[in-house]
Amino acid sequence: VAGFQGEDADGNITTLGRGGSDTTAVAVAAAINADACEIYTDVDGVYTTDPNIVPEARKLDRISYEEMLELAGAGAKVLQIRSVEFAMKYAVPLWVKSSFTQDPGTLVCPEDDEMEHLVVSGIAYDKSEAKIAVRGVSDKPGVASRVFKPLADANIIVDLIVQNVGVHGKTDLTFTVPKTDLAKALEIVKRVMAEVGAEKVETDETIAKVSIVGVGMRNHAGVAAKAFEVLAAAGINIEMISTSEIKVSVLIASKFMELAVRELHTAFGLDAPAK
């Protein structure tokens, strides 16, 4: 069957966007109740991080749907996030294999007890975001909605958000958006500055998001503390922090991204043993 194609709400033939072939494959596998769906790509599986940055990165034999979703959302480009969502929703075992080798690949599947023993499964990075800081906004109810609703109406996805503790009735609101939407987001924010009593707006495109992911975080304390300690020892300043049940993301200067990935990868025991 053809991948990458579909219909919109009005029945017009359209494309599904980046990764649409992966999504089609998983949807067909779910529809025919297939035993598994195999995605053949230019890599031989899912690695603990990008081997181009960390040569010691290990290929994972298995990874849970949740971990793969978090890694994909945090910047890993192995699988399109919608295909993983489909696989998880319809319980389709999903194999990531190479088109060029006979390697068995990586199985994306439901979480099991064995996966929880590994605290961190992978580290992802994303350099496609930009930071917007709205300085000196009025510290009162409704300000955040006045900033973020017009951004949502413009279909701009906001990722990390931090609001400082207010001082003398003023506070700062900082958030990240895709770099491709920065100009449009800045235009919207400048338009609502008067409404929220903002003093100025600052932007920064020289940032990177580094995320550590693992279902084992649910049952192991101190993962975030260890990550912060490792970054501090490497002289890397953290600008923003976001966490979920199985993920810790930090925003740092992009020039430190590769160093951060390498240091965290080693600190959490993900390096492959020397041969």
PDB file of C-alpha atoms in Angstrom:
ATOM      1  CA  VAL A   1       0.000   0.000   0.000  1.00  0.00           C
ATOM      2  CA  ALA A   2       1.098   3.596  -0.453  1.00  0.00           C
ATOM      3  CA  GLY A   3       2.498   5.288   2.615  1.00  0.00           C
ATOM      4  CA  PHE A   4       2.673   8.984   3.441  1.00  0.00           C
ATOM      5  CA  GLN A   5      -0.819   9.646   2.030  1.00  0.00           C
ATOM      6  CA  GLY A   6      -4.241  10.098   3.530  1.00  0.00           C
ATOM      7  CA  GLU A   7      -7.449  12.131   3.483  1.00  0.00           C
ATOM      8  CA  ASP A   8      -8.272  15.367   5.265  1.00  0.00           C
ATOM      9  CA  ALA A   9     -11.595  16.069   6.992  1.00  0.00           C
ATOM     10  CA  ASP A  10     -13.183  16.990   3.650  1.00  0.00           C
ATOM     11  CA  GLY A  11     -12.039  13.836   1.859  1.00  0.00           C
ATOM     12  CA  ASN A  12      -9.248  15.484  -0.105  1.00  0.00           C
ATOM     13  CA  ILE A  13      -6.138  13.391  -0.760  1.00  0.00           C
ATOM     14  CA  THR A  14      -3.245  14.859   1.230  1.00  0.00           C
ATOM     15  CA  THR A  15       0.163  13.946   2.655  1.00  0.00           C
ATOM     16  CA  LEU A  16       0.719  13.028   6.279  1.00  0.00           C
ATOM     17  CA  GLY A  17       3.862  15.099   6.825  1.00  0.00           C
ATOM     18  CA  ARG A  18       7.264  14.018   8.078  1.00  0.00           C
ATOM     19  CA  GLY A  19       7.320  10.378   9.144  1.00  0.00           C
ATOM     20  CA  GLY A  20       3.974   9.698   7.491  1.00  0.00           C
ATOM     21  CA  SER A  21       5.195   6.395   6.057  1.00  0.00           C
ATOM     22  CA  ASP A  22       6.023   5.120   9.558  1.00  0.00           C
ATOM     23  CA  THR A  23       2.578   6.155  10.767  1.00  0.00           C
ATOM     24  CA  THR A  24       0.879   4.460   7.795  1.00  0.00           C
ATOM     25  CA  ALA A  25       2.787   1.233   8.404  1.00  0.00           C
ATOM     26  CA  VAL A  26       1.780   1.080  12.076  1.00  0.00           C
ATOM     27  CA  ALA A  27      -1.848   1.954  11.262  1.00  0.00           C
ATOM     28  CA  VAL A  28      -2.038  -0.850   8.655  1.00  0.00           C
ATOM     29  CA  ALA A  29      -0.395  -3.298  11.089  1.00  0.00           C
ATOM     30  CA  ALA A  30      -2.985  -2.393  13.733  1.00  0.00           C
ATOM     31  CA  ALA A  31      -5.876  -2.638  11.249  1.00  0.00           C
ATOM     32  CA  ILE A  32      -4.952  -6.152  10.067  1.00  0.00           C
ATOM     33  CA  ASN A  33      -3.951  -7.283  13.575  1.00  0.00           C
ATOM     34  CA  ALA A  34      -0.400  -8.075  12.472  1.00  0.00           C
ATOM     35  CA  ASP A  35       2.025  -9.801  14.844  1.00  0.00           C
ATOM     36  CA  ALA A  36       4.458  -6.875  14.490  1.00  0.00           C
ATOM     37  CA  CYS A  37       5.415  -3.903  12.343  1.00  0.00           C
ATOM     38  CA  GLU A  38       8.983  -3.593  11.058  1.00  0.00           C
ATOM     39  CA  ILE A  39      10.340  -0.169  10.080  1.00  0.00           C
ATOM     40  CA  TYR A  40      13.419  -0.377   7.846  1.00  0.00           C
ATOM     41  CA  THR A  41      15.532   2.754   7.975  1.00  0.00           C
ATOM     42  CA  ASP A  42      19.118   4.014   7.671  1.00  0.00           C
ATOM     43  CA  VAL A  43      20.025   3.043  11.263  1.00  0.00           C
ATOM     44  CA  ASP A  44      20.110  -0.439  12.740  1.00  0.00           C
ATOM     45  CA  GLY A  45      18.053   0.355  15.831  1.00  0.00           C
ATOM     46  CA  VAL A  46      17.520   2.738  18.715  1.00  0.00           C
ATOM     47  CA  TYR A  47      20.709   3.843  20.481  1.00  0.00           C
ATOM     48  CA  THR A  48      21.281   5.220  23.964  1.00  0.00           C
ATOM     49  CA  THR A  49      22.139   8.501  22.220  1.00  0.00           C
ATOM     50  CA  ASP A  50      23.387   9.764  18.863  1.00  0.00           C
ATOM     51  CA  PRO A  51      26.502   7.694  17.973  1.00  0.00           C
ATOM     52  CA  ASN A  52      27.786  10.670  15.965  1.00  0.00           C
ATOM     53  CA  ILE A  53      28.222  12.542  19.255  1.00  0.00           C
ATOM     54  CA  VAL A  54      29.023   9.610  21.528  1.00  0.00           C
ATOM     55  CA  PRO A  55      30.807   6.775  19.677  1.00  0.00           C
ATOM     56  CA  GLU A  56      30.353   4.606  22.787  1.00  0.00           C
ATOM     57  CA  ALA A  57      26.548   4.733  22.460  1.00  0.00           C
ATOM     58  CA  ARG A  58      24.935   1.300  22.711  1.00  0.00           C
ATOM     59  CA  LYS A  59      22.121  -0.110  20.593  1.00  0.00           C
ATOM     60  CA  LEU A  60      19.148  -1.099  22.740  1.00  0.00           C
ATOM     61  CA  ASP A  61      17.576  -4.531  22.239  1.00  0.00           C
ATOM     62  CA  ARG A  62      14.251  -3.248  23.579  1.00  0.00           C
ATOM     63  CA  ILE A  63      12.713   0.022  24.656  1.00  0.00           C
ATOM     64  CA  SER A  64       9.229   0.809  25.999  1.00  0.00           C
ATOM     65  CA  TYR A  65       6.643   2.785  24.058  1.00  0.00           C
ATOM     66  CA  GLU A  66       6.720   5.505  26.728  1.00  0.00           C
ATOM     67  CA  GLU A  67      10.491   5.872  26.568  1.00  0.00           C
ATOM     68  CA  MET A  68      10.435   5.998  22.771  1.00  0.00           C
ATOM     69  CA  LEU A  69       7.710   8.659  22.871  1.00  0.00           C
ATOM     70  CA  GLU A  70       9.737  10.790  25.268  1.00  0.00           C
ATOM     71  CA  LEU A  71      12.937  10.362  23.235  1.00  0.00           C
ATOM     72  CA  ALA A  72      11.119  11.211  19.986  1.00  0.00           C
ATOM     73  CA  GLY A  73       9.521  14.252  21.609  1.00  0.00           C
ATOM     74  CA  ALA A  74      12.903  15.326  22.996  1.00  0.00           C
ATOM     75  CA  GLY A  75      14.613  15.347  19.622  1.00  0.00           C
ATOM     76  CA  ALA A  76      15.542  11.759  18.709  1.00  0.00           C
ATOM     77  CA  LYS A  77      14.888  11.314  14.990  1.00  0.00           C
ATOM     78  CA  VAL A  78      14.714   7.509  14.768  1.00  0.00           C
ATOM     79  CA  LEU A  79      10.909   7.225  14.691  1.00  0.00           C
ATOM     80  CA  GLN A  80       8.186   9.768  14.035  1.00  0.00           C
ATOM     81  CA  ILE A  81       6.286  10.439  17.260  1.00  0.00           C
ATOM     82  CA  ARG A  82       2.833   9.746  15.782  1.00  0.00           C
ATOM     83  CA  SER A  83       3.881   6.273  14.667  1.00  0.00           C
ATOM     84  CA  VAL A  84       4.949   5.463  18.248  1.00  0.00           C
ATOM     85  CA  GLU A  85       1.656   6.842  19.598  1.00  0.00           C
ATOM     86  CA  PHE A  86      -0.258   4.566  17.196  1.00  0.00           C
ATOM     87  CA  ALA A  87       1.847   1.554  18.167  1.00  0.00           C
ATOM     88  CA  MET A  88       1.291   2.214  21.863  1.00  0.00           C
ATOM     89  CA  LYS A  89      -2.463   2.827  21.468  1.00  0.00           C
ATOM     90  CA  TYR A  90      -3.032  -0.383  19.488  1.00  0.00           C
ATOM     91  CA  ALA A  91      -0.292  -2.479  21.179  1.00  0.00           C
ATOM     92  CA  VAL A  92       1.599  -3.098  17.935  1.00  0.00           C
ATOM     93  CA  PRO A  93       5.135  -4.456  18.551  1.00  0.00           C
ATOM     94  CA  LEU A  94       7.360  -2.116  16.543  1.00  0.00           C
ATOM     95  CA  TRP A  95      10.774  -3.118  15.225  1.00  0.00           C
ATOM     96  CA  VAL A  96      13.366  -0.563  14.092  1.00  0.00           C
ATOM     97  CA  LYS A  97      15.778  -2.249  11.656  1.00  0.00           C
ATOM     98  CA  SER A  98      18.391  -1.335   9.082  1.00  0.00           C
ATOM     99  CA  SER A  99      17.748  -1.505   5.350  1.00  0.00           C
ATOM    100  CA  PHE A 100      21.418  -2.363   4.835  1.00  0.00           C
ATOM    101  CA  THR A 101      22.301  -5.039   7.416  1.00  0.00           C
ATOM    102  CA  GLN A 102      20.865  -8.218   8.953  1.00  0.00           C
ATOM    103  CA  ASP A 103      20.995  -6.760  12.488  1.00  0.00           C
ATOM    104  CA  PRO A 104      17.924  -7.786  14.532  1.00  0.00           C
ATOM    105  CA  GLY A 105      17.289  -4.128  15.434  1.00  0.00           C
ATOM    106  CA  THR A 106      15.408  -2.700  18.409  1.00  0.00           C
ATOM    107  CA  LEU A 107      11.942  -3.739  19.592  1.00  0.00           C
ATOM    108  CA  VAL A 108       9.612  -0.971  20.827  1.00  0.00           C
ATOM    109  CA  CYS A 109       7.115  -2.720  23.090  1.00  0.00           C
ATOM    110  CA  PRO A 110       5.125  -2.485  26.343  1.00  0.00           C
ATOM    111  CA  GLU A 111       7.098  -1.824  29.513  1.00  0.00           C
ATOM    112  CA  ASP A 112       8.103  -4.818  31.636  1.00  0.00           C
ATOM    113  CA  ASP A 113       9.778  -5.298  35.028  1.00  0.00           C
ATOM    114  CA  GLU A 114      13.222  -5.780  33.499  1.00  0.00           C
ATOM    115  CA  MET A 115      13.129  -2.318  31.890  1.00  0.00           C
ATOM    116  CA  GLU A 116      12.647  -0.667  35.278  1.00  0.00           C
ATOM    117  CA  HIS A 117      16.039  -1.917  36.463  1.00  0.00           C
ATOM    118  CA  LEU A 118      17.711   0.425  33.979  1.00  0.00           C
ATOM    119  CA  VAL A 119      17.316   3.908  35.462  1.00  0.00           C
ATOM    120  CA  VAL A 120      18.188   5.823  32.272  1.00  0.00           C
ATOM    121  CA  SER A 121      17.633   4.271  28.833  1.00  0.00           C
ATOM    122  CA  GLY A 122      18.671   7.116  26.572  1.00  0.00           C
ATOM    123  CA  ILE A 123      19.686  10.728  26.117  1.00  0.00           C
ATOM    124  CA  ALA A 124      18.234  12.973  23.421  1.00  0.00           C
ATOM    125  CA  TYR A 125      19.022  16.496  22.302  1.00  0.00           C
ATOM    126  CA  ASP A 126      17.256  19.190  20.335  1.00  0.00           C
ATOM    127  CA  LYS A 127      18.763  22.326  18.829  1.00  0.00           C
ATOM    128  CA  SER A 128      15.638  23.388  16.961  1.00  0.00           C
ATOM    129  CA  GLU A 129      14.158  25.599  19.687  1.00  0.00           C
ATOM    130  CA  ALA A 130      14.559  29.278  20.597  1.00  0.00           C
ATOM    131  CA  LYS A 131      13.981  31.000  23.923  1.00  0.00           C
ATOM    132  CA  ILE A 132      11.734  34.014  24.503  1.00  0.00           C
ATOM    133  CA  ALA A 133      11.901  35.914  27.798  1.00  0.00           C
ATOM    134  CA  VAL A 134       9.182  38.453  28.593  1.00  0.00           C
ATOM    135  CA  ARG A 135      10.664  40.698  31.296  1.00  0.00           C
ATOM    136  CA  GLY A 136       8.803  42.675  33.945  1.00  0.00           C
ATOM    137  CA  VAL A 137       5.250  41.467  33.331  1.00  0.00           C
ATOM    138  CA  SER A 138       2.542  42.232  35.868  1.00  0.00           C
ATOM    139  CA  ASP A 139       2.396  39.517  38.545  1.00  0.00           C
ATOM    140  CA  LYS A 140      -1.359  38.936  38.565  1.00  0.00           C
ATOM    141  CA  PRO A 141      -3.896  36.323  37.408  1.00  0.00           C
ATOM    142  CA  GLY A 142      -4.562  36.047  33.678  1.00  0.00           C
ATOM    143  CA  VAL A 143      -1.187  37.250  32.426  1.00  0.00           C
ATOM    144  CA  ALA A 144       0.032  33.844  31.266  1.00  0.00           C
ATOM    145  CA  SER A 145      -3.181  33.175  29.354  1.00  0.00           C
ATOM    146  CA  ARG A 146      -2.900  36.520  27.562  1.00  0.00           C
ATOM    147  CA  VAL A 147       0.566  35.526  26.354  1.00  0.00           C
ATOM    148  CA  PHE A 148      -0.015  31.872  25.515  1.00  0.00           C
ATOM    149  CA  LYS A 149      -3.551  31.902  24.065  1.00  0.00           C
ATOM    150  CA  PRO A 150      -2.634  33.956  20.970  1.00  0.00           C
ATOM    151  CA  LEU A 151       0.419  31.716  20.495  1.00  0.00           C
ATOM    152  CA  ALA A 152      -1.840  28.653  20.607  1.00  0.00           C
ATOM    153  CA  ASP A 153      -4.301  30.305  18.206  1.00  0.00           C
ATOM    154  CA  ALA A 154      -1.378  30.771  15.795  1.00  0.00           C
ATOM    155  CA  ASN A 155      -0.543  27.029  16.114  1.00  0.00           C
ATOM    156  CA  ILE A 156       2.810  27.777  17.744  1.00  0.00           C
ATOM    157  CA  ILE A 157       3.918  24.950  20.026  1.00  0.00           C
ATOM    158  CA  VAL A 158       5.366  26.116  23.337  1.00  0.00           C
ATOM    159  CA  ASP A 159       7.694  23.637  25.030  1.00  0.00           C
ATOM    160  CA  LEU A 160       9.444  24.636  28.275  1.00  0.00           C
ATOM    161  CA  ILE A 161       7.884  27.376  30.443  1.00  0.00           C
ATOM    162  CA  VAL A 162       9.328  29.060  33.536  1.00  0.00           C
ATOM    163  CA  GLN A 163       7.823  31.922  35.550  1.00  0.00           C
ATOM    164  CA  ASN A 164       9.942  33.539  38.225  1.00  0.00           C
ATOM    165  CA  VAL A 165       8.713  34.421  41.704  1.00  0.00           C
ATOM    166  CA  GLY A 166       7.234  37.922  41.542  1.00  0.00           C
ATOM    167  CA  VAL A 167       9.068  40.869  43.107  1.00  0.00           C
ATOM    168  CA  HIS A 168       7.399  44.272  43.638  1.00  0.00           C
ATOM    169  CA  GLY A 169       4.427  43.215  41.519  1.00  0.00           C
ATOM    170  CA  LYS A 170       6.555  42.199  38.515  1.00  0.00           C
ATOM    171  CA  THR A 171       7.795  38.847  37.214  1.00  0.00           C
ATOM    172  CA  ASP A 172       9.525  37.294  34.187  1.00  0.00           C
ATOM    173  CA  LEU A 173       7.946  34.746  31.862  1.00  0.00           C
ATOM    174  CA  THR A 174      10.359  32.587  29.841  1.00  0.00           C
ATOM    175  CA  PHE A 175       9.474  29.887  27.316  1.00  0.00           C
ATOM    176  CA  THR A 176      10.749  28.069  24.223  1.00  0.00           C
ATOM    177  CA  VAL A 177       9.246  27.756  20.743  1.00  0.00           C
ATOM    178  CA  PRO A 178      10.488  26.175  17.496  1.00  0.00           C
ATOM    179  CA  LYS A 179      13.103  28.389  15.805  1.00  0.00           C
ATOM    180  CA  THR A 180      10.995  28.312  12.656  1.00  0.00           C
ATOM    181  CA  ASP A 181       8.183  30.038  14.586  1.00  0.00           C
ATOM    182  CA  LEU A 182      10.352  32.553  16.455  1.00  0.00           C
ATOM    183  CA  ALA A 183       9.609  35.556  14.234  1.00  0.00           C
ATOM    184  CA  LYS A 184       5.857  34.914  14.336  1.00  0.00           C
ATOM    185  CA  ALA A 185       5.917  34.281  18.107  1.00  0.00           C
ATOM    186  CA  LEU A 186       7.920  37.461  18.725  1.00  0.00           C
ATOM    187  CA  GLU A 187       5.436  39.488  16.708  1.00  0.00           C
ATOM    188  CA  ILE A 188       2.559  38.099  18.811  1.00  0.00           C
ATOM    189  CA  VAL A 189       4.354  38.677  22.119  1.00  0.00           C
ATOM    190  CA  LYS A 190       5.200  42.275  21.206  1.00  0.00           C
ATOM    191  CA  ARG A 191       1.546  42.829  20.368  1.00  0.00           C
ATOM    192  CA  VAL A 192       0.404  41.756  23.869  1.00  0.00           C
ATOM    193  CA  MET A 193       3.234  43.460  25.780  1.00  0.00           C
ATOM    194  CA  ALA A 194       1.100  46.449  26.740  1.00  0.00           C
ATOM    195  CA  GLU A 195      -1.729  44.179  27.933  1.00  0.00           C
ATOM    196  CA  VAL A 196       0.546  42.300  30.341  1.00  0.00           C
ATOM    197  CA  GLY A 197       2.575  45.349  31.393  1.00  0.00           C
ATOM    198  CA  ALA A 198       5.838  43.922  30.047  1.00  0.00           C
ATOM    199  CA  GLU A 199       8.993  46.025  30.113  1.00  0.00           C
ATOM    200  CA  LYS A 200      10.926  44.221  27.363  1.00  0.00           C
ATOM    201  CA  VAL A 201      11.253  40.987  25.377  1.00  0.00           C
ATOM    202  CA  GLU A 202      14.511  39.088  24.833  1.00  0.00           C
ATOM    203  CA  THR A 203      15.231  36.153  22.514  1.00  0.00           C
ATOM    204  CA  ASP A 204      18.017  33.588  22.298  1.00  0.00           C
ATOM    205  CA  GLU A 205      18.523  31.103  19.463  1.00  0.00           C
ATOM    206  CA  THR A 206      21.829  29.721  20.795  1.00  0.00           C
ATOM    207  CA  ILE A 207      20.211  27.157  23.082  1.00  0.00           C
ATOM    208  CA  ALA A 208      19.828  23.387  23.165  1.00  0.00           C
ATOM    209  CA  LYS A 209      17.569  21.024  25.097  1.00  0.00           C
ATOM    210  CA  VAL A 210      19.153  17.879  26.510  1.00  0.00           C
ATOM    211  CA  SER A 211      16.868  15.185  27.939  1.00  0.00           C
ATOM    212  CA  ILE A 212      17.503  12.002  29.900  1.00  0.00           C
ATOM    213  CA  VAL A 213      14.791   9.341  29.645  1.00  0.00           C
ATOM    214  CA  GLY A 214      14.084   6.095  31.481  1.00  0.00           C
ATOM    215  CA  VAL A 215      11.089   4.273  32.990  1.00  0.00           C
ATOM    216  CA  GLY A 216      13.381   3.347  35.887  1.00  0.00           C
ATOM    217  CA  MET A 217      13.177   6.950  37.094  1.00  0.00           C
ATOM    218  CA  ARG A 218       9.765   6.170  38.566  1.00  0.00           C
ATOM    219  CA  ASN A 219      11.336   3.974  41.226  1.00  0.00           C
ATOM    220  CA  HIS A 220      14.766   5.584  41.662  1.00  0.00           C
ATOM    221  CA  ALA A 221      15.305   8.871  43.478  1.00  0.00           C
ATOM    222  CA  GLY A 222      18.093  11.325  42.743  1.00  0.00           C
ATOM    223  CA  VAL A 223      18.234  11.116  38.952  1.00  0.00           C
ATOM    224  CA  ALA A 224      17.670  14.856  38.441  1.00  0.00           C
ATOM    225  CA  ALA A 225      20.092  15.718  41.266  1.00  0.00           C
ATOM    226  CA  LYS A 226      22.787  13.546  39.692  1.00  0.00           C
ATOM    227  CA  ALA A 227      22.234  15.121  36.271  1.00  0.00           C
ATOM    228  CA  PHE A 228      22.538  18.638  37.718  1.00  0.00           C
ATOM    229  CA  GLU A 229      25.686  17.639  39.611  1.00  0.00           C
ATOM    230  CA  VAL A 230      27.276  16.241  36.431  1.00  0.00           C
ATOM    231  CA  LEU A 231      26.483  19.381  34.437  1.00  0.00           C
ATOM    232  CA  ALA A 232      27.785  21.636  37.221  1.00  0.00           C
ATOM    233  CA  ALA A 233      31.054  19.685  37.358  1.00  0.00           C
ATOM    234  CA  ALA A 234      31.424  20.240  33.605  1.00  0.00           C
ATOM    235  CA  GLY A 235      30.864  23.984  34.049  1.00  0.00           C
ATOM    236  CA  ILE A 236      27.534  23.943  32.202  1.00  0.00           C
ATOM    237  CA  ASN A 237      24.870  26.392  33.385  1.00  0.00           C
ATOM    238  CA  ILE A 238      21.225  25.270  33.337  1.00  0.00           C
ATOM    239  CA  GLU A 239      18.819  27.927  32.071  1.00  0.00           C
ATOM    240  CA  MET A 240      15.508  26.030  32.342  1.00  0.00           C
ATOM    241  CA  ILE A 241      14.343  22.667  33.699  1.00  0.00           C
ATOM    242  CA  SER A 242      11.360  20.484  32.798  1.00  0.00           C
ATOM    243  CA  THR A 243      10.502  17.063  34.202  1.00  0.00           C
ATOM    244  CA  SER A 244       7.971  14.304  33.657  1.00  0.00           C
ATOM    245  CA  GLU A 245       7.607  10.944  35.378  1.00  0.00           C
ATOM    246  CA  ILE A 246      10.281   9.363  33.175  1.00  0.00           C
ATOM    247  CA  LYS A 247      12.176  12.365  31.748  1.00  0.00           C
ATOM    248  CA  VAL A 248      14.358  15.265  32.876  1.00  0.00           C
ATOM    249  CA  SER A 249      15.050  18.013  30.317  1.00  0.00           C
ATOM    250  CA  VAL A 250      17.430  20.941  30.728  1.00  0.00           C
ATOM    251  CA  LEU A 251      17.962  23.984  28.539  1.00  0.00           C
ATOM    252  CA  ILE A 252      21.600  24.993  28.114  1.00  0.00           C
ATOM    253  CA  ALA A 253      23.789  27.047  25.771  1.00  0.00           C
ATOM    254  CA  SER A 254      24.044  25.183  22.463  1.00  0.00           C
ATOM    255  CA  LYS A 255      27.857  25.334  22.504  1.00  0.00           C
ATOM    256  CA  PHE A 256      27.817  22.961  25.500  1.00  0.00           C
ATOM    257  CA  MET A 257      25.303  20.492  24.049  1.00  0.00           C
ATOM    258  CA  GLU A 258      27.712  17.791  22.883  1.00  0.00           C
ATOM    259  CA  LEU A 259      29.725  18.006  26.110  1.00  0.00           C
ATOM    260  CA  ALA A 260      26.536  17.675  28.169  1.00  0.00           C
ATOM    261  CA  VAL A 261      25.368  14.620  26.197  1.00  0.00           C
ATOM    262  CA  ARG A 262      28.751  12.908  26.560  1.00  0.00           C
ATOM    263  CA  GLU A 263      29.080  13.634  30.289  1.00  0.00           C
ATOM    264  CA  LEU A 264      25.531  12.492  31.093  1.00  0.00           C
ATOM    265  CA  HIS A 265      25.867   9.389  28.919  1.00  0.00           C
ATOM    266  CA  THR A 266      28.969   8.320  30.846  1.00  0.00           C
ATOM    267  CA  ALA A 267      27.609   9.312  34.280  1.00  0.00           C
ATOM    268  CA  PHE A 268      24.504   7.167  33.879  1.00  0.00           C
ATOM    269  CA  GLY A 269      26.481   4.127  32.738  1.00  0.00           C
ATOM    270  CA  LEU A 270      25.295   4.086  29.139  1.00  0.00           C
ATOM    271  CA  ASP A 271      28.711   3.841  27.474  1.00  0.00           C
ATOM    272  CA  ALA A 272      29.373   0.522  25.761  1.00  0.00           C
ATOM    273  CA  PRO A 273      32.207  -1.486  27.354  1.00  0.00           C
ATOM    274  CA  ALA A 274      35.550  -1.139  25.602  1.00  0.00           C
ATOM    275  CA  LYS A 275      36.244  -3.989  23.161  1.00  0.00           C
TER     276      LYS A 275
END
